[in-house]
PDB file of C-alpha atoms in Angstrom:
ATOM      1  CA  UNK P  12     -17.586 -36.173  23.081  1.00  0.00           C
ATOM      2  CA  UNK P  13     -13.898 -36.276  24.626  1.00  0.00           C
ATOM      3  CA  UNK P  14     -11.720 -33.558  22.800  1.00  0.00           C
ATOM      4  CA  UNK P  15     -10.361 -33.904  18.923  1.00  0.00           C
ATOM      5  CA  UNK P  16      -6.550 -34.495  18.481  1.00  0.00           C
ATOM      6  CA  UNK P  17      -4.462 -32.608  16.528  1.00  0.00           C
ATOM      7  CA  UNK P  18      -2.850 -35.676  15.074  1.00  0.00           C
ATOM      8  CA  UNK P  19      -6.098 -37.712  14.699  1.00  0.00           C
ATOM      9  CA  UNK P  20      -6.699 -35.099  11.954  1.00  0.00           C
ATOM     10  CA  UNK P  21      -4.092 -34.549  10.441  1.00  0.00           C
ATOM     11  CA  UNK P  22      -3.987 -38.903   9.832  1.00  0.00           C
ATOM     12  CA  UNK P  23      -7.496 -38.571   8.276  1.00  0.00           C
ATOM     13  CA  UNK P  24      -6.183 -36.084   6.461  1.00  0.00           C
ATOM     14  CA  UNK P  25      -3.268 -37.466   5.162  1.00  0.00           C
ATOM     15  CA  UNK P  26      -5.327 -40.675   4.001  1.00  0.00           C
ATOM     16  CA  UNK P  27      -8.265 -38.750   2.029  1.00  0.00           C
ATOM     17  CA  UNK P  28      -5.687 -36.793  -0.044  1.00  0.00           C
ATOM     18  CA  UNK P  29      -3.984 -39.738  -0.597  1.00  0.00           C
ATOM     19  CA  UNK P  30      -6.296 -43.192  -0.999  1.00  0.00           C
ATOM     20  CA  UNK P  31      -4.336 -45.353   1.527  1.00  0.00           C
ATOM     21  CA  UNK P  32      -3.367 -45.698   5.236  1.00  0.00           C
ATOM     22  CA  UNK P  33       0.221 -47.086   3.711  1.00  0.00           C
ATOM     23  CA  UNK P  34       0.438 -43.923   1.612  1.00  0.00           C
ATOM     24  CA  UNK P  35      -0.702 -41.401   4.404  1.00  0.00           C
ATOM     25  CA  UNK P  36       1.703 -43.057   7.475  1.00  0.00           C
ATOM     26  CA  UNK P  37       4.723 -42.633   4.324  1.00  0.00           C
ATOM     27  CA  UNK P  38       3.564 -38.886   3.776  1.00  0.00           C
ATOM     28  CA  UNK P  39       3.372 -38.483   7.901  1.00  0.00           C
ATOM     29  CA  UNK P  40       6.476 -40.649   8.514  1.00  0.00           C
ATOM     30  CA  UNK P  41       4.398 -42.661  10.475  1.00  0.00           C
ATOM     31  CA  UNK P  42       3.215 -46.360  10.326  1.00  0.00           C
ATOM     32  CA  UNK P  43       0.496 -48.164   8.720  1.00  0.00           C
ATOM     33  CA  UNK P  44      -1.418 -49.635  11.885  1.00  0.00           C
ATOM     34  CA  UNK P  45      -0.830 -46.367  13.976  1.00  0.00           C
ATOM     35  CA  UNK P  46      -2.458 -44.062  10.872  1.00  0.00           C
ATOM     36  CA  UNK P  47      -5.104 -46.552  10.730  1.00  0.00           C
ATOM     37  CA  UNK P  48      -5.536 -46.479  14.776  1.00  0.00           C
ATOM     38  CA  UNK P  49      -5.769 -42.798  14.687  1.00  0.00           C
ATOM     39  CA  UNK P  50      -8.380 -42.274  11.820  1.00  0.00           C
ATOM     40  CA  UNK P  51     -10.195 -45.421  13.687  1.00  0.00           C
ATOM     41  CA  UNK P  52      -9.945 -43.177  16.921  1.00  0.00           C
ATOM     42  CA  UNK P  53     -11.320 -40.113  15.280  1.00  0.00           C
ATOM     43  CA  UNK P  54     -14.649 -41.964  13.561  1.00  0.00           C
ATOM     44  CA  UNK P  55     -15.718 -43.612  17.369  1.00  0.00           C
ATOM     45  CA  UNK P  56     -15.235 -40.116  19.002  1.00  0.00           C
ATOM     46  CA  UNK P  57     -17.019 -38.525  16.117  1.00  0.00           C
ATOM     47  CA  UNK P  58     -20.141 -41.805  15.985  1.00  0.00           C
ATOM     48  CA  UNK P  59     -19.045 -40.933  11.939  1.00  0.00           C
ATOM     49  CA  UNK P  60     -18.350 -43.466   9.283  1.00  0.00           C
ATOM     50  CA  UNK P  61     -15.686 -40.949   7.971  1.00  0.00           C
ATOM     51  CA  UNK P  62     -14.213 -43.504   5.507  1.00  0.00           C
ATOM     52  CA  UNK P  63     -15.517 -46.234   3.061  1.00  0.00           C
ATOM     53  CA  UNK P  64     -12.918 -49.080   3.178  1.00  0.00           C
ATOM     54  CA  UNK P  65     -14.945 -50.943   0.752  1.00  0.00           C
ATOM     55  CA  UNK P  66     -12.879 -50.723  -2.251  1.00  0.00           C
ATOM     56  CA  UNK P  67      -9.206 -50.814  -3.234  1.00  0.00           C
ATOM     57  CA  UNK P  68      -8.654 -47.677  -2.722  1.00  0.00           C
ATOM     58  CA  UNK P  69     -10.055 -45.622   0.794  1.00  0.00           C
ATOM     59  CA  UNK P  70     -12.464 -43.594  -0.347  1.00  0.00           C
ATOM     60  CA  UNK P  71     -14.090 -40.718   1.353  1.00  0.00           C
ATOM     61  CA  UNK P  72     -18.058 -40.943   2.429  1.00  0.00           C
ATOM     62  CA  UNK P  73     -20.772 -38.424   1.922  1.00  0.00           C
ATOM     63  CA  UNK P  74     -19.587 -37.369   5.638  1.00  0.00           C
ATOM     64  CA  UNK P  75     -16.281 -37.658   5.317  1.00  0.00           C
ATOM     65  CA  UNK P  76     -15.882 -35.527   2.372  1.00  0.00           C
ATOM     66  CA  UNK P  77     -18.171 -32.710   4.317  1.00  0.00           C
ATOM     67  CA  UNK P  78     -15.829 -33.374   6.810  1.00  0.00           C
ATOM     68  CA  UNK P  79     -12.623 -33.496   5.716  1.00  0.00           C
ATOM     69  CA  UNK P  80     -13.372 -29.647   3.749  1.00  0.00           C
ATOM     70  CA  UNK P  81     -13.996 -28.376   7.114  1.00  0.00           C
ATOM     71  CA  UNK P  82     -10.720 -30.549   8.578  1.00  0.00           C
ATOM     72  CA  UNK P  83      -8.432 -29.023   5.493  1.00  0.00           C
ATOM     73  CA  UNK P  84      -9.856 -25.098   6.212  1.00  0.00           C
ATOM     74  CA  UNK P  85      -9.193 -25.759  10.718  1.00  0.00           C
ATOM     75  CA  UNK P  86      -5.137 -27.298   9.439  1.00  0.00           C
ATOM     76  CA  UNK P  87      -4.511 -24.447   7.558  1.00  0.00           C
ATOM     77  CA  UNK P  88      -5.369 -21.992   9.801  1.00  0.00           C
ATOM     78  CA  UNK P  89      -3.549 -24.185  12.312  1.00  0.00           C
ATOM     79  CA  UNK P  90      -0.276 -24.004   9.804  1.00  0.00           C
ATOM     80  CA  UNK P  91      -0.733 -20.034   9.406  1.00  0.00           C
ATOM     81  CA  UNK P  92      -1.285 -19.603  14.129  1.00  0.00           C
ATOM     82  CA  UNK P  93       2.271 -21.497  14.009  1.00  0.00           C
ATOM     83  CA  UNK P  94       3.601 -19.576  11.221  1.00  0.00           C
ATOM     84  CA  UNK P  95       2.600 -16.394  12.935  1.00  0.00           C
ATOM     85  CA  UNK P  96       4.213 -17.374  16.183  1.00  0.00           C
ATOM     86  CA  UNK P  97       7.186 -18.080  14.830  1.00  0.00           C
ATOM     87  CA  UNK P  98       7.240 -14.522  13.090  1.00  0.00           C
ATOM     88  CA  UNK P  99       6.713 -13.477  16.951  1.00  0.00           C
ATOM     89  CA  UNK P 100       9.706 -15.475  17.958  1.00  0.00           C
ATOM     90  CA  UNK P 101      11.995 -13.888  15.356  1.00  0.00           C
ATOM     91  CA  UNK P 102      11.102 -10.764  15.573  1.00  0.00           C
ATOM     92  CA  UNK P 103       9.948 -10.671  11.653  1.00  0.00           C
ATOM     93  CA  UNK P 104       7.338  -8.181  11.354  1.00  0.00           C
ATOM     94  CA  UNK P 105       3.759  -9.700  10.708  1.00  0.00           C
ATOM     95  CA  UNK P 106       2.599  -6.396   9.257  1.00  0.00           C
ATOM     96  CA  UNK P 107       4.643  -3.618   7.731  1.00  0.00           C
ATOM     97  CA  UNK P 108       2.359  -0.150   7.589  1.00  0.00           C
ATOM     98  CA  UNK P 109       2.867   2.098   4.799  1.00  0.00           C
ATOM     99  CA  UNK P 110       1.450   5.557   3.665  1.00  0.00           C
ATOM    100  CA  UNK P 111       1.460   6.484   0.024  1.00  0.00           C
ATOM    101  CA  UNK P 112       0.975  10.899  -0.114  1.00  0.00           C
ATOM    102  CA  UNK P 113      -0.609  12.816  -2.844  1.00  0.00           C
ATOM    103  CA  UNK P 114       2.158  13.716  -4.652  1.00  0.00           C
ATOM    104  CA  UNK P 115       3.465  10.619  -5.344  1.00  0.00           C
ATOM    105  CA  UNK P 116       3.300   8.595  -8.875  1.00  0.00           C
ATOM    106  CA  UNK P 117       2.116   5.533  -8.043  1.00  0.00           C
ATOM    107  CA  UNK P 118       2.340   2.964  -9.949  1.00  0.00           C
ATOM    108  CA  UNK P 119       5.926   2.835  -9.585  1.00  0.00           C
ATOM    109  CA  UNK P 120       5.887   2.799  -6.104  1.00  0.00           C
ATOM    110  CA  UNK P 121       3.200  -0.263  -6.195  1.00  0.00           C
ATOM    111  CA  UNK P 122       5.427  -2.139  -8.542  1.00  0.00           C
ATOM    112  CA  UNK P 123       8.182  -2.101  -5.919  1.00  0.00           C
ATOM    113  CA  UNK P 124       6.580  -3.040  -3.276  1.00  0.00           C
ATOM    114  CA  UNK P 125       4.672  -5.560  -5.162  1.00  0.00           C
ATOM    115  CA  UNK P 126       8.169  -7.235  -5.394  1.00  0.00           C
ATOM    116  CA  UNK P 127       9.450  -6.991  -2.229  1.00  0.00           C
ATOM    117  CA  UNK P 128       6.258  -8.403  -0.092  1.00  0.00           C
ATOM    118  CA  UNK P 129       6.418 -11.507  -2.749  1.00  0.00           C
ATOM    119  CA  UNK P 130       9.768 -11.873  -1.116  1.00  0.00           C
ATOM    120  CA  UNK P 131       8.452 -11.308   2.595  1.00  0.00           C
ATOM    121  CA  UNK P 132       4.787 -13.935   2.050  1.00  0.00           C
ATOM    122  CA  UNK P 133       4.572 -14.256   5.956  1.00  0.00           C
ATOM    123  CA  UNK P 134       4.702  -9.900   6.391  1.00  0.00           C
ATOM    124  CA  UNK P 135       1.047  -8.312   5.243  1.00  0.00           C
ATOM    125  CA  UNK P 136       1.052  -5.027   3.577  1.00  0.00           C
ATOM    126  CA  UNK P 137      -1.102  -2.988   5.112  1.00  0.00           C
ATOM    127  CA  UNK P 138      -1.202   0.067   2.565  1.00  0.00           C
ATOM    128  CA  UNK P 139      -3.035   3.547   2.954  1.00  0.00           C
ATOM    129  CA  UNK P 140      -3.200   6.677   1.160  1.00  0.00           C
ATOM    130  CA  UNK P 141      -2.884  10.166   3.027  1.00  0.00           C
ATOM    131  CA  UNK P 142      -3.084  13.520   1.228  1.00  0.00           C
ATOM    132  CA  UNK P 143      -0.896  16.864   2.435  1.00  0.00           C
ATOM    133  CA  UNK P 144       0.223  17.057   5.944  1.00  0.00           C
ATOM    134  CA  UNK P 145      -1.925  13.754   6.935  1.00  0.00           C
ATOM    135  CA  UNK P 146       0.732  11.708   5.920  1.00  0.00           C
ATOM    136  CA  UNK P 147       3.723  12.401   7.774  1.00  0.00           C
ATOM    137  CA  UNK P 148       1.620  12.601  10.743  1.00  0.00           C
ATOM    138  CA  UNK P 149       0.733   9.519  10.912  1.00  0.00           C
ATOM    139  CA  UNK P 150       4.642   8.577  10.769  1.00  0.00           C
ATOM    140  CA  UNK P 151       5.151  11.081  13.795  1.00  0.00           C
ATOM    141  CA  UNK P 152       2.306   9.358  15.332  1.00  0.00           C
ATOM    142  CA  UNK P 153       3.680   5.672  15.268  1.00  0.00           C
ATOM    143  CA  UNK P 154       0.626   4.659  12.754  1.00  0.00           C
ATOM    144  CA  UNK P 155       2.841   4.050  10.530  1.00  0.00           C
ATOM    145  CA  UNK P 156       6.107   2.299   9.597  1.00  0.00           C
ATOM    146  CA  UNK P 157       7.713   4.122   6.277  1.00  0.00           C
ATOM    147  CA  UNK P 158       5.477   6.877   3.789  1.00  0.00           C
ATOM    148  CA  UNK P 159       6.115   8.195   0.384  1.00  0.00           C
ATOM    149  CA  UNK P 160       5.526  11.984   0.373  1.00  0.00           C
ATOM    150  CA  UNK P 161       6.985  15.360   0.012  1.00  0.00           C
ATOM    151  CA  UNK P 162      10.294  15.689   1.814  1.00  0.00           C
ATOM    152  CA  UNK P 163      11.558  18.180   4.415  1.00  0.00           C
ATOM    153  CA  UNK P 164      15.077  17.880   4.341  1.00  0.00           C
ATOM    154  CA  UNK P 165      16.069  19.424   7.364  1.00  0.00           C
ATOM    155  CA  UNK P 166      13.687  18.096   9.669  1.00  0.00           C
ATOM    156  CA  UNK P 167      16.167  15.691  11.724  1.00  0.00           C
ATOM    157  CA  UNK P 168      13.452  13.694  12.932  1.00  0.00           C
ATOM    158  CA  UNK P 169      13.259  11.657  10.155  1.00  0.00           C
ATOM    159  CA  UNK P 170      15.488   9.444   7.757  1.00  0.00           C
ATOM    160  CA  UNK P 171      14.086  10.077   3.927  1.00  0.00           C
ATOM    161  CA  UNK P 172      15.427   8.439   0.499  1.00  0.00           C
ATOM    162  CA  UNK P 173      14.915  11.080  -2.053  1.00  0.00           C
ATOM    163  CA  UNK P 174      13.218   9.719  -5.049  1.00  0.00           C
ATOM    164  CA  UNK P 175      12.400  11.754  -7.076  1.00  0.00           C
ATOM    165  CA  UNK P 176      11.533  15.736  -7.871  1.00  0.00           C
ATOM    166  CA  UNK P 177       8.857  17.072  -9.524  1.00  0.00           C
ATOM    167  CA  UNK P 178       7.098  20.804 -10.065  1.00  0.00           C
ATOM    168  CA  UNK P 179       3.716  21.856  -8.783  1.00  0.00           C
ATOM    169  CA  UNK P 180       2.623  23.833 -11.662  1.00  0.00           C
ATOM    170  CA  UNK P 181      -0.767  25.696 -11.593  1.00  0.00           C
ATOM    171  CA  UNK P 182      -2.754  25.301 -14.491  1.00  0.00           C
ATOM    172  CA  UNK P 183      -6.185  26.183 -16.035  1.00  0.00           C
ATOM    173  CA  UNK P 184      -8.145  24.112 -19.116  1.00  0.00           C
ATOM    174  CA  UNK P 185      -8.330  26.618 -22.874  1.00  0.00           C
ATOM    175  CA  UNK P 186     -11.841  29.317 -21.995  1.00  0.00           C
ATOM    176  CA  UNK P 187     -11.925  28.629 -18.506  1.00  0.00           C
ATOM    177  CA  UNK P 188     -10.784  32.264 -18.316  1.00  0.00           C
ATOM    178  CA  UNK P 189     -12.609  35.195 -19.642  1.00  0.00           C
ATOM    179  CA  UNK P 190     -10.005  37.384 -20.176  1.00  0.00           C
ATOM    180  CA  UNK P 191      -6.861  36.454 -22.863  1.00  0.00           C
ATOM    181  CA  UNK P 192      -4.109  35.454 -20.333  1.00  0.00           C
ATOM    182  CA  UNK P 193      -0.462  35.851 -19.488  1.00  0.00           C
ATOM    183  CA  UNK P 194       2.626  35.115 -17.736  1.00  0.00           C
ATOM    184  CA  UNK P 195       1.884  37.651 -15.578  1.00  0.00           C
ATOM    185  CA  UNK P 196      -1.283  36.459 -14.715  1.00  0.00           C
ATOM    186  CA  UNK P 197      -2.040  37.688 -10.700  1.00  0.00           C
ATOM    187  CA  UNK P 198      -4.006  36.207  -7.734  1.00  0.00           C
ATOM    188  CA  UNK P 199      -6.053  40.066  -8.190  1.00  0.00           C
ATOM    189  CA  UNK P 200      -7.272  38.390 -11.268  1.00  0.00           C
ATOM    190  CA  UNK P 201      -7.752  34.547  -9.943  1.00  0.00           C
ATOM    191  CA  UNK P 202      -9.902  35.338  -6.655  1.00  0.00           C
ATOM    192  CA  UNK P 203     -12.982  35.670  -8.429  1.00  0.00           C
ATOM    193  CA  UNK P 204     -12.623  31.674  -9.839  1.00  0.00           C
ATOM    194  CA  UNK P 205     -12.481  28.183  -8.139  1.00  0.00           C
ATOM    195  CA  UNK P 206      -9.185  27.205  -6.749  1.00  0.00           C
ATOM    196  CA  UNK P 207      -9.616  23.618  -6.688  1.00  0.00           C
ATOM    197  CA  UNK P 208      -7.462  21.416  -3.699  1.00  0.00           C
ATOM    198  CA  UNK P 209      -6.491  18.699  -2.069  1.00  0.00           C
ATOM    199  CA  UNK P 210      -7.747  17.722   1.281  1.00  0.00           C
ATOM    200  CA  UNK P 211      -6.111  17.506   3.942  1.00  0.00           C
ATOM    201  CA  UNK P 212      -6.249  14.445   5.979  1.00  0.00           C
ATOM    202  CA  UNK P 213      -4.464  15.333   8.921  1.00  0.00           C
ATOM    203  CA  UNK P 214      -6.143  15.040  12.212  1.00  0.00           C
ATOM    204  CA  UNK P 215      -4.048  18.214  13.635  1.00  0.00           C
ATOM    205  CA  UNK P 216      -5.127  21.300  11.396  1.00  0.00           C
ATOM    206  CA  UNK P 217      -1.422  22.764   9.440  1.00  0.00           C
ATOM    207  CA  UNK P 218      -0.232  25.937   9.833  1.00  0.00           C
ATOM    208  CA  UNK P 219       1.299  25.841   6.705  1.00  0.00           C
ATOM    209  CA  UNK P 220      -0.117  26.926   3.327  1.00  0.00           C
ATOM    210  CA  UNK P 221      -0.567  25.253  -0.123  1.00  0.00           C
ATOM    211  CA  UNK P 222      -0.904  28.086  -3.339  1.00  0.00           C
ATOM    212  CA  UNK P 223      -4.180  29.227  -1.672  1.00  0.00           C
ATOM    213  CA  UNK P 224      -5.351  32.447  -2.720  1.00  0.00           C
ATOM    214  CA  UNK P 225      -7.328  34.416   0.287  1.00  0.00           C
ATOM    215  CA  UNK P 226     -11.009  34.891  -0.637  1.00  0.00           C
ATOM    216  CA  UNK P 227     -11.107  32.768  -3.656  1.00  0.00           C
ATOM    217  CA  UNK P 228     -13.992  30.890  -3.297  1.00  0.00           C
ATOM    218  CA  UNK P 229     -11.997  26.868  -2.774  1.00  0.00           C
ATOM    219  CA  UNK P 230     -13.510  22.909  -3.710  1.00  0.00           C
ATOM    220  CA  UNK P 231     -11.658  20.279  -2.390  1.00  0.00           C
ATOM    221  CA  UNK P 232     -10.966  16.710  -3.585  1.00  0.00           C
ATOM    222  CA  UNK P 233      -9.162  13.834  -2.144  1.00  0.00           C
ATOM    223  CA  UNK P 234      -6.580  13.314  -4.634  1.00  0.00           C
ATOM    224  CA  UNK P 235      -4.963  14.311  -7.469  1.00  0.00           C
ATOM    225  CA  UNK P 236      -6.381  12.746 -10.565  1.00  0.00           C
ATOM    226  CA  UNK P 237     -10.096  14.423  -9.303  1.00  0.00           C
ATOM    227  CA  UNK P 238      -8.042  17.228  -8.856  1.00  0.00           C
ATOM    228  CA  UNK P 239      -7.110  17.309 -12.149  1.00  0.00           C
ATOM    229  CA  UNK P 240     -10.273  15.683 -13.602  1.00  0.00           C
ATOM    230  CA  UNK P 241     -11.950  19.345 -12.417  1.00  0.00           C
ATOM    231  CA  UNK P 242      -9.990  21.333 -14.133  1.00  0.00           C
ATOM    232  CA  UNK P 243      -9.363  19.730 -17.262  1.00  0.00           C
ATOM    233  CA  UNK P 244     -13.570  19.919 -17.415  1.00  0.00           C
ATOM    234  CA  UNK P 245     -13.368  23.448 -16.413  1.00  0.00           C
ATOM    235  CA  UNK P 246     -14.435  23.170 -13.257  1.00  0.00           C
ATOM    236  CA  UNK P 247     -12.150  24.663 -11.261  1.00  0.00           C
ATOM    237  CA  UNK P 248      -7.845  26.114 -11.747  1.00  0.00           C
ATOM    238  CA  UNK P 249      -4.829  24.703  -9.258  1.00  0.00           C
ATOM    239  CA  UNK P 250      -1.321  23.770  -8.998  1.00  0.00           C
ATOM    240  CA  UNK P 251      -0.769  19.681 -10.076  1.00  0.00           C
ATOM    241  CA  UNK P 252       2.818  18.093  -9.979  1.00  0.00           C
ATOM    242  CA  UNK P 253       4.495  18.138 -13.222  1.00  0.00           C
ATOM    243  CA  UNK P 254       4.695  14.259 -13.557  1.00  0.00           C
ATOM    244  CA  UNK P 255       0.667  13.733 -13.759  1.00  0.00           C
ATOM    245  CA  UNK P 256      -0.303  16.470 -16.550  1.00  0.00           C
ATOM    246  CA  UNK P 257       2.754  16.372 -18.997  1.00  0.00           C
ATOM    247  CA  UNK P 258       0.590  14.899 -21.771  1.00  0.00           C
ATOM    248  CA  UNK P 259      -1.805  17.816 -20.936  1.00  0.00           C
ATOM    249  CA  UNK P 260       0.248  20.600 -21.155  1.00  0.00           C
ATOM    250  CA  UNK P 261       2.330  18.932 -24.213  1.00  0.00           C
ATOM    251  CA  UNK P 262      -1.505  18.825 -26.752  1.00  0.00           C
ATOM    252  CA  UNK P 263      -2.992  21.664 -24.777  1.00  0.00           C
ATOM    253  CA  UNK P 264      -5.497  20.486 -22.653  1.00  0.00           C
ATOM    254  CA  UNK P 265      -3.985  22.493 -19.904  1.00  0.00           C
ATOM    255  CA  UNK P 266      -1.995  25.286 -19.962  1.00  0.00           C
ATOM    256  CA  UNK P 267       0.455  26.354 -17.212  1.00  0.00           C
ATOM    257  CA  UNK P 268      -0.028  30.043 -15.868  1.00  0.00           C
ATOM    258  CA  UNK P 269       3.255  29.455 -13.797  1.00  0.00           C
ATOM    259  CA  UNK P 270       4.757  33.381 -13.767  1.00  0.00           C
ATOM    260  CA  UNK P 271       6.150  35.450 -11.613  1.00  0.00           C
ATOM    261  CA  UNK P 272       3.039  35.771  -9.300  1.00  0.00           C
ATOM    262  CA  UNK P 273       2.768  31.862  -9.449  1.00  0.00           C
ATOM    263  CA  UNK P 274       6.101  30.883  -9.404  1.00  0.00           C
ATOM    264  CA  UNK P 275       4.698  27.080  -8.242  1.00  0.00           C
ATOM    265  CA  UNK P 276       7.401  24.597  -6.359  1.00  0.00           C
ATOM    266  CA  UNK P 277       9.493  22.178  -6.605  1.00  0.00           C
ATOM    267  CA  UNK P 278       9.098  19.405  -4.323  1.00  0.00           C
ATOM    268  CA  UNK P 279      11.063  16.637  -2.882  1.00  0.00           C
ATOM    269  CA  UNK P 280       9.888  13.439  -2.904  1.00  0.00           C
ATOM    270  CA  UNK P 281      11.213  10.592  -0.814  1.00  0.00           C
ATOM    271  CA  UNK P 282      10.466   7.666   1.480  1.00  0.00           C
ATOM    272  CA  UNK P 283      10.604   8.504   4.715  1.00  0.00           C
ATOM    273  CA  UNK P 284      10.961   6.736   8.285  1.00  0.00           C
ATOM    274  CA  UNK P 285      11.486   8.225  12.091  1.00  0.00           C
ATOM    275  CA  UNK P 286      14.396   8.314  13.648  1.00  0.00           C
ATOM    276  CA  UNK P 287      13.211   7.227  16.734  1.00  0.00           C
ATOM    277  CA  UNK P 288      11.019   4.467  16.253  1.00  0.00           C
ATOM    278  CA  UNK P 289      11.872   1.306  15.784  1.00  0.00           C
ATOM    279  CA  UNK P 290      12.584  -1.231  12.691  1.00  0.00           C
ATOM    280  CA  UNK P 291      12.247  -4.831  12.666  1.00  0.00           C
ATOM    281  CA  UNK P 292      14.308  -7.254  10.012  1.00  0.00           C
ATOM    282  CA  UNK P 293      11.762  -7.109   7.689  1.00  0.00           C
ATOM    283  CA  UNK P 294      11.077  -2.391   7.414  1.00  0.00           C
ATOM    284  CA  UNK P 295      14.811  -2.492   7.747  1.00  0.00           C
ATOM    285  CA  UNK P 296      14.475  -5.157   4.385  1.00  0.00           C
ATOM    286  CA  UNK P 297      12.379  -3.240   2.476  1.00  0.00           C
ATOM    287  CA  UNK P 298      14.407   0.834   3.523  1.00  0.00           C
ATOM    288  CA  UNK P 299      17.294  -1.213   2.219  1.00  0.00           C
ATOM    289  CA  UNK P 300      15.618  -2.439  -1.178  1.00  0.00           C
ATOM    290  CA  UNK P 301      14.515   1.404  -1.394  1.00  0.00           C
ATOM    291  CA  UNK P 302      18.146   2.286  -1.563  1.00  0.00           C
ATOM    292  CA  UNK P 303      18.901   0.122  -3.872  1.00  0.00           C
ATOM    293  CA  UNK P 304      15.569   0.945  -6.439  1.00  0.00           C
ATOM    294  CA  UNK P 305      16.942   4.586  -5.822  1.00  0.00           C
ATOM    295  CA  UNK P 306      20.450   3.777  -7.109  1.00  0.00           C
ATOM    296  CA  UNK P 307      19.179   1.683 -10.291  1.00  0.00           C
ATOM    297  CA  UNK P 308      17.280   4.736 -11.092  1.00  0.00           C
ATOM    298  CA  UNK P 309      13.298   3.403 -10.801  1.00  0.00           C
ATOM    299  CA  UNK P 310      12.973   5.537  -8.396  1.00  0.00           C
ATOM    300  CA  UNK P 311      14.927   9.377  -8.804  1.00  0.00           C
ATOM    301  CA  UNK P 312      14.418   9.590 -12.393  1.00  0.00           C
ATOM    302  CA  UNK P 313      13.762  13.526 -11.685  1.00  0.00           C
ATOM    303  CA  UNK P 314      10.601  15.284 -13.824  1.00  0.00           C
ATOM    304  CA  UNK P 315       9.875  19.013 -14.192  1.00  0.00           C
ATOM    305  CA  UNK P 316       7.170  20.648 -16.044  1.00  0.00           C
ATOM    306  CA  UNK P 317       8.293  22.198 -19.485  1.00  0.00           C
ATOM    307  CA  UNK P 318       5.447  24.354 -19.541  1.00  0.00           C
ATOM    308  CA  UNK P 319       5.855  25.851 -15.913  1.00  0.00           C
ATOM    309  CA  UNK P 320       9.032  26.202 -14.321  1.00  0.00           C
TER     310      UNK P 320
END
């Protein structure tokens, strides 16, 4: 069988969709005879009768119906391939790789990303979750274009747009401690109790310590929500971001043990990108969009624990 011509497939699809050779020709800006000839040539090449020409309107035979379904899929893939090639020629990114870190509240960030990528339908969002040192490691290694995570504002490698500030609050559930606690509870008093920590997704170990008590038993979890659930069920204690536990602190389901010995820490959450990495037009547009979003106040609400600082 001779190689099928793309032109013939497009003519067949137009006739099958429009219901006549004349309408198909008008849609393709082709003459009626040229469309008729293209479909006849396709039928001859395939050895199939694709169209039923006996009625007032041209219809599909059974074989034509099946072949048309596959033809539409093929033409759609070819159109997507052409769009992909056009993006490469223009320099517009095909994929943007974004990482959300464990400390960031996800709903506002996801809503912002949804609105932005609706304007760039030809760029696919590759979204991942990383914890502790994982987000910045991905950025440093060139595996991410942008991360949302806690920021070290003194690190010259990164450009940052500060989005919010949150306190990390040490909390327990009522009844977890067998003694009457005070704000002066000590690490020695907490050492016998299981401490819940987030599992670091970084491939290389970090020397930074995140509120760990030497000698205490630890359980690890993948994210802050799971950590919160364990603490609420009195399986462990630990530090949680203030934005995640506002309701629980207010109604007494969690108790802050913040004090001189457990001061917690204020974390600055930011959108971060690497200064030395190339940023394409869509990545640059996202960065500008983030700056506008922050200025509009949607990404910069400052939340602190009412019971922990």
